[in-house]
Short mmCIF file of C-alpha atoms and ligand atoms in Angstrom, two decimals:
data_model
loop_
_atom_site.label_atom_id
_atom_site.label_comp_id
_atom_site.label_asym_id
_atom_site.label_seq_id
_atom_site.Cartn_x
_atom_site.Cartn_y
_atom_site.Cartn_z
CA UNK A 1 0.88 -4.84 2.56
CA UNK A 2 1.44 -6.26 5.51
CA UNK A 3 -1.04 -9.47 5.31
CA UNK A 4 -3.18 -8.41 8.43
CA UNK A 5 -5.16 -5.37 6.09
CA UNK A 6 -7.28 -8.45 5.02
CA UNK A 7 -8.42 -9.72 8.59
CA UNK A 8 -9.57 -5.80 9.38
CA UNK A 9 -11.32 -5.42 5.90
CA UNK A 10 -13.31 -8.95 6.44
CA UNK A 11 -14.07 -7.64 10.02
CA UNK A 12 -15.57 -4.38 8.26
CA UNK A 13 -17.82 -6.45 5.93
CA UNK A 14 -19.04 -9.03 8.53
CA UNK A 15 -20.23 -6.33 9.93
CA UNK A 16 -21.47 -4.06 7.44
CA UNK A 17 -19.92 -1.06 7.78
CA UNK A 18 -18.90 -0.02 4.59
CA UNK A 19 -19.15 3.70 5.18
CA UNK A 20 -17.41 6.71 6.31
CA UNK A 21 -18.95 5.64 9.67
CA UNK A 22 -17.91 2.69 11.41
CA UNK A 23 -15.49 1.01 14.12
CA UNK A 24 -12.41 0.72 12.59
CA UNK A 25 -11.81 4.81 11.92
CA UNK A 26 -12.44 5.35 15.58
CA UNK A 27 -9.85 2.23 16.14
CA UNK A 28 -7.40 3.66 13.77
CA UNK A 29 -7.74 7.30 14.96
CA UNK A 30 -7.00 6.49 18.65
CA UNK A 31 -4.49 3.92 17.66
CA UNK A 32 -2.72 6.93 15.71
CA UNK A 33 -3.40 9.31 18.84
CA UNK A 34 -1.67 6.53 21.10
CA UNK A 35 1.63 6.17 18.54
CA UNK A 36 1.38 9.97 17.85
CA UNK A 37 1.08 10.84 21.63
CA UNK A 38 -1.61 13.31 20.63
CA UNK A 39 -4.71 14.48 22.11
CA UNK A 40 -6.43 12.85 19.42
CA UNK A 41 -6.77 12.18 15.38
CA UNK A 42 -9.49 12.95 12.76
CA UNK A 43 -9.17 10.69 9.98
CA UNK A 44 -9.79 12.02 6.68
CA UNK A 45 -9.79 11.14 2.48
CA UNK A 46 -6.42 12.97 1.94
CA UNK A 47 -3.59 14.95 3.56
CA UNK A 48 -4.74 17.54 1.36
CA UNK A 49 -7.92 17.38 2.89
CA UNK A 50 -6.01 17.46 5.94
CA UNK A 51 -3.85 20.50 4.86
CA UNK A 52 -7.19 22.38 3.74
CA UNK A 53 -9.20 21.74 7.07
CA UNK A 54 -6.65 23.04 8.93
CA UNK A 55 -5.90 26.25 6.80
CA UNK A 56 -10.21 26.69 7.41
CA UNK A 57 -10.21 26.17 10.84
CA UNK A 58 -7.52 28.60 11.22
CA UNK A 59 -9.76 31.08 9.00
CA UNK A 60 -7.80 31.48 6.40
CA UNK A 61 -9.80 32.93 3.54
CA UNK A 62 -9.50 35.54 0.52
CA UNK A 63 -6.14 37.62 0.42
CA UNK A 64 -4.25 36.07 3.37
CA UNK A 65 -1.00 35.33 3.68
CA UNK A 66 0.18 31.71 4.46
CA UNK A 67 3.88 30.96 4.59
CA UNK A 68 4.68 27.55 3.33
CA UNK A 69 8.04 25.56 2.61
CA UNK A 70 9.28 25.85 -0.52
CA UNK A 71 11.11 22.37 -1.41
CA UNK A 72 7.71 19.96 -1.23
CA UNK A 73 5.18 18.06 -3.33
CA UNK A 74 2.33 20.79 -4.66
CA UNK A 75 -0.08 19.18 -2.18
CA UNK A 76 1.71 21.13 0.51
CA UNK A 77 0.35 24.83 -0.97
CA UNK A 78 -2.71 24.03 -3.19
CA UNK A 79 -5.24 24.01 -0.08
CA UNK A 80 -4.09 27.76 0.22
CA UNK A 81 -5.27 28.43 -3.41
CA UNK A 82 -8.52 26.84 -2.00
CA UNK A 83 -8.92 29.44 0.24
CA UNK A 84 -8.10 32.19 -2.13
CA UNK A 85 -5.06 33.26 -0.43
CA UNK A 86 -1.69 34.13 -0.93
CA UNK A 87 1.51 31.51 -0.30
CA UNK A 88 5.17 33.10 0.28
CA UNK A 89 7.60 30.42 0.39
CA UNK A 90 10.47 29.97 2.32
CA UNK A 91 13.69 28.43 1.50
CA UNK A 92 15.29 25.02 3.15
CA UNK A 93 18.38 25.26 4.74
CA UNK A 94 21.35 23.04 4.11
CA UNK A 95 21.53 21.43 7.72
CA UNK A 96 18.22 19.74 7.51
CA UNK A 97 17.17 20.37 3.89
CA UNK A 98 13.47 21.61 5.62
CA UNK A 99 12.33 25.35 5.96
CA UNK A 100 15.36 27.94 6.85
CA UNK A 101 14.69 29.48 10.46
CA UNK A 102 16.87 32.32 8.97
CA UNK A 103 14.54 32.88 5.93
CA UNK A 104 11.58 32.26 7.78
CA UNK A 105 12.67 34.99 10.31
CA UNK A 106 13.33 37.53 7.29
CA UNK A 107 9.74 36.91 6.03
CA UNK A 108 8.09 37.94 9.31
CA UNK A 109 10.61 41.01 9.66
CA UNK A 110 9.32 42.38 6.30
CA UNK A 111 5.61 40.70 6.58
CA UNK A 112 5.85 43.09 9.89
CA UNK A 113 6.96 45.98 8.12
CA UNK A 114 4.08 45.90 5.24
CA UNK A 115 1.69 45.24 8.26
CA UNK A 116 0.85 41.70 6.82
CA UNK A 117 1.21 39.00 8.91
CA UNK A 118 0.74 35.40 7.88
CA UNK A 119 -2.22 33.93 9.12
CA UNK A 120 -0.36 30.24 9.19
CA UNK A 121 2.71 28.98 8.65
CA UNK A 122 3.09 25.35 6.66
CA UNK A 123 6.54 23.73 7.96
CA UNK A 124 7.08 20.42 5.76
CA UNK A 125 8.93 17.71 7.17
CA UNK A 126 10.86 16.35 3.78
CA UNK A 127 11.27 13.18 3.10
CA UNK A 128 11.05 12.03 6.26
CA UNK A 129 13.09 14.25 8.29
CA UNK A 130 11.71 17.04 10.89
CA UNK A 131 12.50 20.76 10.33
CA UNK A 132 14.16 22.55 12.61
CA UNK A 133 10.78 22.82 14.80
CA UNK A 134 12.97 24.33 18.21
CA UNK A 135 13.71 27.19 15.88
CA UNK A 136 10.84 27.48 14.06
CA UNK A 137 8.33 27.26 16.32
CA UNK A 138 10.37 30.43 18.51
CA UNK A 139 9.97 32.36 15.55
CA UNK A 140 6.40 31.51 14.82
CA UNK A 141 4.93 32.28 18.32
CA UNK A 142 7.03 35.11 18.77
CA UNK A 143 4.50 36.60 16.36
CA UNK A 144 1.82 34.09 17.26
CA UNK A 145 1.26 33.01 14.03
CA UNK A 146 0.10 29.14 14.42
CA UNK A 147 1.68 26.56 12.30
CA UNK A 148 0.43 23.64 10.50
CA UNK A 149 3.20 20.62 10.30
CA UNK A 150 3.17 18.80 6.63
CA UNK A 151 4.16 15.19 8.13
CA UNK A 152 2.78 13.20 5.21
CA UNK A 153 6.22 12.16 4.50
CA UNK A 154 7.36 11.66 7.71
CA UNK A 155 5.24 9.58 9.79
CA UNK A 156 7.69 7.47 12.17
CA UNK A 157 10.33 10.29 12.35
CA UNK A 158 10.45 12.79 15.48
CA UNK A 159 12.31 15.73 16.97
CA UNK A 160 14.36 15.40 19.95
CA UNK A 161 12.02 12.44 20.82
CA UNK A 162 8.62 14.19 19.86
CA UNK A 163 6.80 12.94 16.75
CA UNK A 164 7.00 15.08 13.62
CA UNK A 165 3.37 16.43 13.71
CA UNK A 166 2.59 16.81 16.84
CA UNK A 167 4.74 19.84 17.92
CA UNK A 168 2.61 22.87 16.06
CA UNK A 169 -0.88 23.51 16.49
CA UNK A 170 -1.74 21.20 13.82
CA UNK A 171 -0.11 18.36 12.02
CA UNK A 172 -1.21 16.64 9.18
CA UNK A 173 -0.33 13.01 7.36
CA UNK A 174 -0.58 10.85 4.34
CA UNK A 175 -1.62 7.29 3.69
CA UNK A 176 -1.77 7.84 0.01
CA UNK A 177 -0.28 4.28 -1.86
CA UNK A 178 3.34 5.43 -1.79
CA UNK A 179 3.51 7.15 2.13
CA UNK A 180 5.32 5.43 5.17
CA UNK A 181 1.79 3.50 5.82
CA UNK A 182 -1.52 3.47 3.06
CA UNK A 183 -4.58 2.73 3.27
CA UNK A 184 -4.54 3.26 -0.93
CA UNK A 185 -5.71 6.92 -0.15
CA UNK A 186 -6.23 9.05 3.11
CA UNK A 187 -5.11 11.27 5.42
CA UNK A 188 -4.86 11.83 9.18
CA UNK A 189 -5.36 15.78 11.02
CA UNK A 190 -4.02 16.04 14.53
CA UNK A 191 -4.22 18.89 16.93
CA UNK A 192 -3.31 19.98 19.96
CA UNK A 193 -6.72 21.68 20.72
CA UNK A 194 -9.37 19.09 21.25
CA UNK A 195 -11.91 21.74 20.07
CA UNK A 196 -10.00 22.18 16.75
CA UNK A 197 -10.61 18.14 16.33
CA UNK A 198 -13.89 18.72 16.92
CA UNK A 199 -14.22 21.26 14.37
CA UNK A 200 -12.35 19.47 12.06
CA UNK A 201 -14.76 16.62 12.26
CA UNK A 202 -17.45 18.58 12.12
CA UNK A 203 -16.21 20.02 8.58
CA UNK A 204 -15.38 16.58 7.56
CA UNK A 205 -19.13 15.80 7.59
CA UNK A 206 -20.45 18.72 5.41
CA UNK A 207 -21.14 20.78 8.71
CA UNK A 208 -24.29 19.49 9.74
CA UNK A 209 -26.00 21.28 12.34
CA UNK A 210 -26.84 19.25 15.67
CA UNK A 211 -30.79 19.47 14.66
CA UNK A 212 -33.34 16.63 14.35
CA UNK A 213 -33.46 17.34 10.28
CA UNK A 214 -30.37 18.61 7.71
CA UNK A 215 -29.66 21.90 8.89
CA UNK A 216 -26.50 23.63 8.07
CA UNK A 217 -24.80 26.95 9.00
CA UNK A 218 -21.29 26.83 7.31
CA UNK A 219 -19.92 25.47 4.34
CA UNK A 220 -18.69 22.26 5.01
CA UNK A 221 -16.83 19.27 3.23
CA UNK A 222 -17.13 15.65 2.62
CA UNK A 223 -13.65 14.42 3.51
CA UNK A 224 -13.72 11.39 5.94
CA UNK A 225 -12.04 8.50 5.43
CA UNK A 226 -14.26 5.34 4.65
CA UNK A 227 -14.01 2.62 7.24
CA UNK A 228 -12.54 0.00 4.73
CA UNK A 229 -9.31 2.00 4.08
CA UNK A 230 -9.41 2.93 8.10
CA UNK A 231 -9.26 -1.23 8.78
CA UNK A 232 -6.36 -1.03 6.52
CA UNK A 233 -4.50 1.37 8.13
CA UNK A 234 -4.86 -0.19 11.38
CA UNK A 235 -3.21 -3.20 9.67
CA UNK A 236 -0.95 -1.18 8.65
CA UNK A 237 0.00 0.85 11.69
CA UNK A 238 1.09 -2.33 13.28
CA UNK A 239 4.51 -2.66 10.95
CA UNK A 240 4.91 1.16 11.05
CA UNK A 241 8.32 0.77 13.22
CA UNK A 242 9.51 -2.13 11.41
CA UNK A 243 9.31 -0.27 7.94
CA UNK A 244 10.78 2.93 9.52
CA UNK A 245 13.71 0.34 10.59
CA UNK A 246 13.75 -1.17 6.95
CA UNK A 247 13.55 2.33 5.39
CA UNK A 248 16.80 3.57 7.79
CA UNK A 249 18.82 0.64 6.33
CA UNK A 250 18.47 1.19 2.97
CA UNK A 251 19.18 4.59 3.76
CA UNK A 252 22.56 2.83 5.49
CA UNK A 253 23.73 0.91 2.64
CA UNK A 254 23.29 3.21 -0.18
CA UNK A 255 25.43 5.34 2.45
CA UNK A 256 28.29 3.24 3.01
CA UNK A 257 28.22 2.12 -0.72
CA UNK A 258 28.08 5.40 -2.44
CA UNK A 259 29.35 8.54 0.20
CA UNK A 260 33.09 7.58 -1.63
CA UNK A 261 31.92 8.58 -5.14
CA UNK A 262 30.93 12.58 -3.98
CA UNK A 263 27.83 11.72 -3.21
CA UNK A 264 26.23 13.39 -0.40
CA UNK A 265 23.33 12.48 1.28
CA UNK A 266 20.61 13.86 2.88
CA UNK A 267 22.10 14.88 6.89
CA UNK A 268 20.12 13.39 9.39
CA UNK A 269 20.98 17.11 12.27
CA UNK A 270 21.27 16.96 15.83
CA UNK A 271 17.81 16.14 17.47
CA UNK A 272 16.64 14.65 14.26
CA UNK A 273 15.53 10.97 13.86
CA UNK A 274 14.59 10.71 10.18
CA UNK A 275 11.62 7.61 8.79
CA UNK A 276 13.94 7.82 5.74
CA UNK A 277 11.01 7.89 3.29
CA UNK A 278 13.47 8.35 0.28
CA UNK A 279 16.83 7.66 0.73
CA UNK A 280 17.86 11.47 -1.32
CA UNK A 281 21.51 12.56 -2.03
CA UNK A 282 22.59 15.67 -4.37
CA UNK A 283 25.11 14.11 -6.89
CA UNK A 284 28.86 15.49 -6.92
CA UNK A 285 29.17 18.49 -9.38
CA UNK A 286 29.24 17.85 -13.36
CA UNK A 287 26.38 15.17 -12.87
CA UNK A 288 23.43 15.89 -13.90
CA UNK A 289 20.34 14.15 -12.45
CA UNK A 290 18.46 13.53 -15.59
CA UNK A 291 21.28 12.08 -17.04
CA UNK A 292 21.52 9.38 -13.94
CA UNK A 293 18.00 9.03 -13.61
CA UNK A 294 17.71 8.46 -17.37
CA UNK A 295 20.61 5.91 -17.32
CA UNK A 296 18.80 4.26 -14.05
CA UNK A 297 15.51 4.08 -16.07
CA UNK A 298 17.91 2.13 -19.00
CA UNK A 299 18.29 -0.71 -16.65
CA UNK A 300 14.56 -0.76 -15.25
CA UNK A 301 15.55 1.64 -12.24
CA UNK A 302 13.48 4.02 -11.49
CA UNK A 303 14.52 7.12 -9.74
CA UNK A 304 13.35 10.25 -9.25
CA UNK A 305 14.12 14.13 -9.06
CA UNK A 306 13.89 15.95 -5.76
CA UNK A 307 10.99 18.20 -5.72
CA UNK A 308 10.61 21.08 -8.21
CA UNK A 309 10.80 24.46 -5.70
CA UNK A 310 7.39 25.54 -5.40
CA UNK A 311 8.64 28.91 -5.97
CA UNK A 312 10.04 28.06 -9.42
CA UNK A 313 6.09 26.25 -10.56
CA UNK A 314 4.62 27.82 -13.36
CA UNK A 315 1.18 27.91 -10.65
CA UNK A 316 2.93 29.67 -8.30
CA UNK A 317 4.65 32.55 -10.29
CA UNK A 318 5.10 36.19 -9.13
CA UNK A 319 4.85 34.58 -5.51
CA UNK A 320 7.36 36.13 -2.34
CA UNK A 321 10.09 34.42 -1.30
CA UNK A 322 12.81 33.89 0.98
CA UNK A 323 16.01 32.03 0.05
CA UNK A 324 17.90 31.00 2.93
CA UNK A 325 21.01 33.42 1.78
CA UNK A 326 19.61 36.27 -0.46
CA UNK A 327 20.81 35.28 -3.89
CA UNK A 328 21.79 31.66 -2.97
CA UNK A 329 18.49 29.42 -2.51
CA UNK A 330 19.49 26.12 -1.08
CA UNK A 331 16.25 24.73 -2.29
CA UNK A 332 17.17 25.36 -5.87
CA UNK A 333 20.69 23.65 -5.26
CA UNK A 334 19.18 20.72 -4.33
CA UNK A 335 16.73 20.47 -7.22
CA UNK A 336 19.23 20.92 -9.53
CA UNK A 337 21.64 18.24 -8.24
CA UNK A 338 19.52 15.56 -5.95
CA UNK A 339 17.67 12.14 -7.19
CA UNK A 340 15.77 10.14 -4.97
CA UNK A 341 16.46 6.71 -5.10
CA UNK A 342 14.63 3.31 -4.85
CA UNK A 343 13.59 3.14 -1.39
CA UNK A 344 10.70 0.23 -1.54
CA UNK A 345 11.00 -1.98 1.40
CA UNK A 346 10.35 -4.83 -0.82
CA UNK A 347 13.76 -3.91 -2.27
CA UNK A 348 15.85 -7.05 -1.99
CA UNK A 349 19.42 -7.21 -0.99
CA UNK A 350 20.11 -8.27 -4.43
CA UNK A 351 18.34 -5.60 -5.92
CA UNK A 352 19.63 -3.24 -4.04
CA UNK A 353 23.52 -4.01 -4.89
CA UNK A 354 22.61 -3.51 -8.26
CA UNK A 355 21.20 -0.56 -7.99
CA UNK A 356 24.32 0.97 -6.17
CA UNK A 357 26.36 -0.54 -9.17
CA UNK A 358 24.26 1.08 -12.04
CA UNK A 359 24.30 4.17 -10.06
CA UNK A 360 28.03 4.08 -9.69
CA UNK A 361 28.39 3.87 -13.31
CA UNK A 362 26.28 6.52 -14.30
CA UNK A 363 28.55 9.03 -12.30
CA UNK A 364 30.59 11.27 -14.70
CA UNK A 365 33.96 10.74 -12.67
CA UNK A 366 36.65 13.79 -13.00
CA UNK A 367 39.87 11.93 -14.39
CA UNK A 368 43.32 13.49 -15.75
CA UNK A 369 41.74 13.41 -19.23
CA UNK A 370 38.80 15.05 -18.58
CA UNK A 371 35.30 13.74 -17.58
CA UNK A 372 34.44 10.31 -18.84
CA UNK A 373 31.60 8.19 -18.07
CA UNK A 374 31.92 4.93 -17.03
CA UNK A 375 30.36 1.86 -17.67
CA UNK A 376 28.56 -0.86 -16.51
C1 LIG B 1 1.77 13.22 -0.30
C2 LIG B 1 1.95 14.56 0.26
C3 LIG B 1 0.85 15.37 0.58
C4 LIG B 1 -0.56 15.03 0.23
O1 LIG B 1 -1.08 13.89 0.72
P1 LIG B 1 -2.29 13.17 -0.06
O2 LIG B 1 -2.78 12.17 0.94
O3 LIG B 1 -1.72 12.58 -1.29
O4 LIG B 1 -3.32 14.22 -0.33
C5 LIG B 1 1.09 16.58 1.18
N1 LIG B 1 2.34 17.02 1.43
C6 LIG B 1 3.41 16.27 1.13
C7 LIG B 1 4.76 16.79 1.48
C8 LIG B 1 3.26 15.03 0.52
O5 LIG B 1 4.34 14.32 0.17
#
């Protein structure tokens, strides 16, 4: 918190508008359109919601094909089980750990072939760092398939100067308690059609007709965001920069303090400006994560894995996909040998030296007599 969320939340009960109606969501959505550059923001209970509004919109329904990133939280591909239809997943690449241009172009070729075209493509923006959207996007229009952007993690972080979110035909974010900026839960849709806002909107509301009584003609959904958590992530908003500065330097230190030990850490490519959300590194071969992580956890750290493949989830079995090489997924690489580590802003310098230490010591290090481990 950033000590303003209170001002906006007494603001919303002086003036009674504790709803899903109210000032401060039209404040916070053009305050996120202004930051985002965008033609405008629908503010929503979830980026799931977000996800799942967009995938309706874009009339997505029983037995289509969606192509989604493989390496992400679940959140990214259970709006397409909403809609009854089909994910393939595509592979990340090693250059910005985010969906494979080369993968995604060997889905379409074959998606071509069986006559099957995706009806949207979901391009996740990991941990805070954009895919490779010149690339992708080429791809995607040259079949005109439109793409949704996942930018719950990467709020703050751009491409070549353009906001992560903003560069497909929809982009969607996260204020859920452990995102960039919270507002405890919620979620944010952008567009670039103003009628898809509209729509969206629309949906949010359970669909109701424009008709003196409740009429409605299409299923709808109740998915705003209340006006409370909207004055708190207008608070918010306001120390979005700062935290994305914060988040880069702890990226920084655990950089300069660990790169030595054949650690290697997340690339920030050409064009890329990554929010650092985690600070994420794939630990030098003969570790294994669990080990470090459960070592970590011995001394009160707590780390995590990198996301299980969604292609490897019990829930998404007998599912396509695309592995950036054929044979040689670079998404499965980095689940077997990344951790994220503590990335809290509220992580003091202190803290933070000590983590490095412990994480230093949990490294198996290759010596003349074999691998030991040493210790703290
Ligand atoms: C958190 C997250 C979501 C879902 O956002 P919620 O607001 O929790 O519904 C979607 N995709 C990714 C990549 C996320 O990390």
């Amino acid at each position: 918190m950033t000590g303003k969320e209170e001002q906006f939340i007494s603001e919303a009960f002086d003036t009674n508008w504790i709803a899903p109606v109210g000032p401060h969501i039209e404040g916070f959505e053009k305050e996120m359109a202004l930051y985002l550059k965008a033609p405008g923001t629908v503010a929503l209970s979830s980026g799931t919601a977000a996800i799942h509004l967009a995938l309706d919109i874009l009339g997505v329904t029983k037995g289509d094909v969606v192509f989604c990133s493989t390496l992400t939280f679940v959140a990214s591909a259970n709006p397409i089980l909403y809609q009854e239809a089909e994910p393939v997943f595509i592979d990340s690449d090693p250059i910005s750990w985010n969906m494979s241009p080369q993968a995604l172009k060997r889905a379409f070729v074959q998606a071509e072939k069986d006559k099957k075209l995706p009806k949207a493509v979901i391009i996740v923006h990991l941990y805070g760092q954009s895919a490779r959207m010149e690339e992708l996007m080429e791809i995607c229009k040259s079949y005109q398939v439109p793409v949704i952007e996942d930018a719950a993690e990467s709020l703050g972080a751009g491409y070549k100067g353009i906001p992560t979110g903003t560069i497909g035909d929809f982009g969607i974010y996260s204020f859920n308690g452990n995102k960039m900026i919270t507002t405890a839960g919620g979620g944010m849709l952008t567009a670039k059609k103003k009628s898809h806002l509209e729509k969206a909107k629309f949906l949010a509301q359970q669909a109701k007709d424009q008709a003196d009584y409740y009429q409605h003609s299409v299923k709808g959904y109740n998915y705003r965001m209340s006006n409370i958590l909207a004055g708190i992530g207008r608070a918010q908003l306001l120390a979005l920069d700062e935290r994305v500065e914060q988040k880069r330097f702890i990226y920084k230190r655990y950089e300069e303090a660990l790169s030595t030990k054949g650690i290697e850490f997340m690339p920030e490519y050409e064009g890329s400006y990554s929010c650092r959300w985690l600070t994420v590194c794939t630990l030098p071969m003969d570790n294994n994560p669990q080990d470090v992580i459960n070592n970590l956890q011995s001394h009160n750290i707590e780390a995590r894995r990198v996301w299980k493949p969604l292609h490897l989830q019990p829930l998404f079995q007998n599912h396509n996909f695309y592995a950036h090489i054929p044979g040689n997924s670079t998404a499965e690489m980095l689940f077997d040998r990344g951790i994220c580590l503590p990335s809290g802003t509220s992580l003091s310098g202190e803290e933070h030296r000590f983590v490095i230490e412990t994480v230093k010591a949990s490294l198996y290090e290759k010596s003349a007599q074999g691998a030991i481990l040493s210790n703290l």
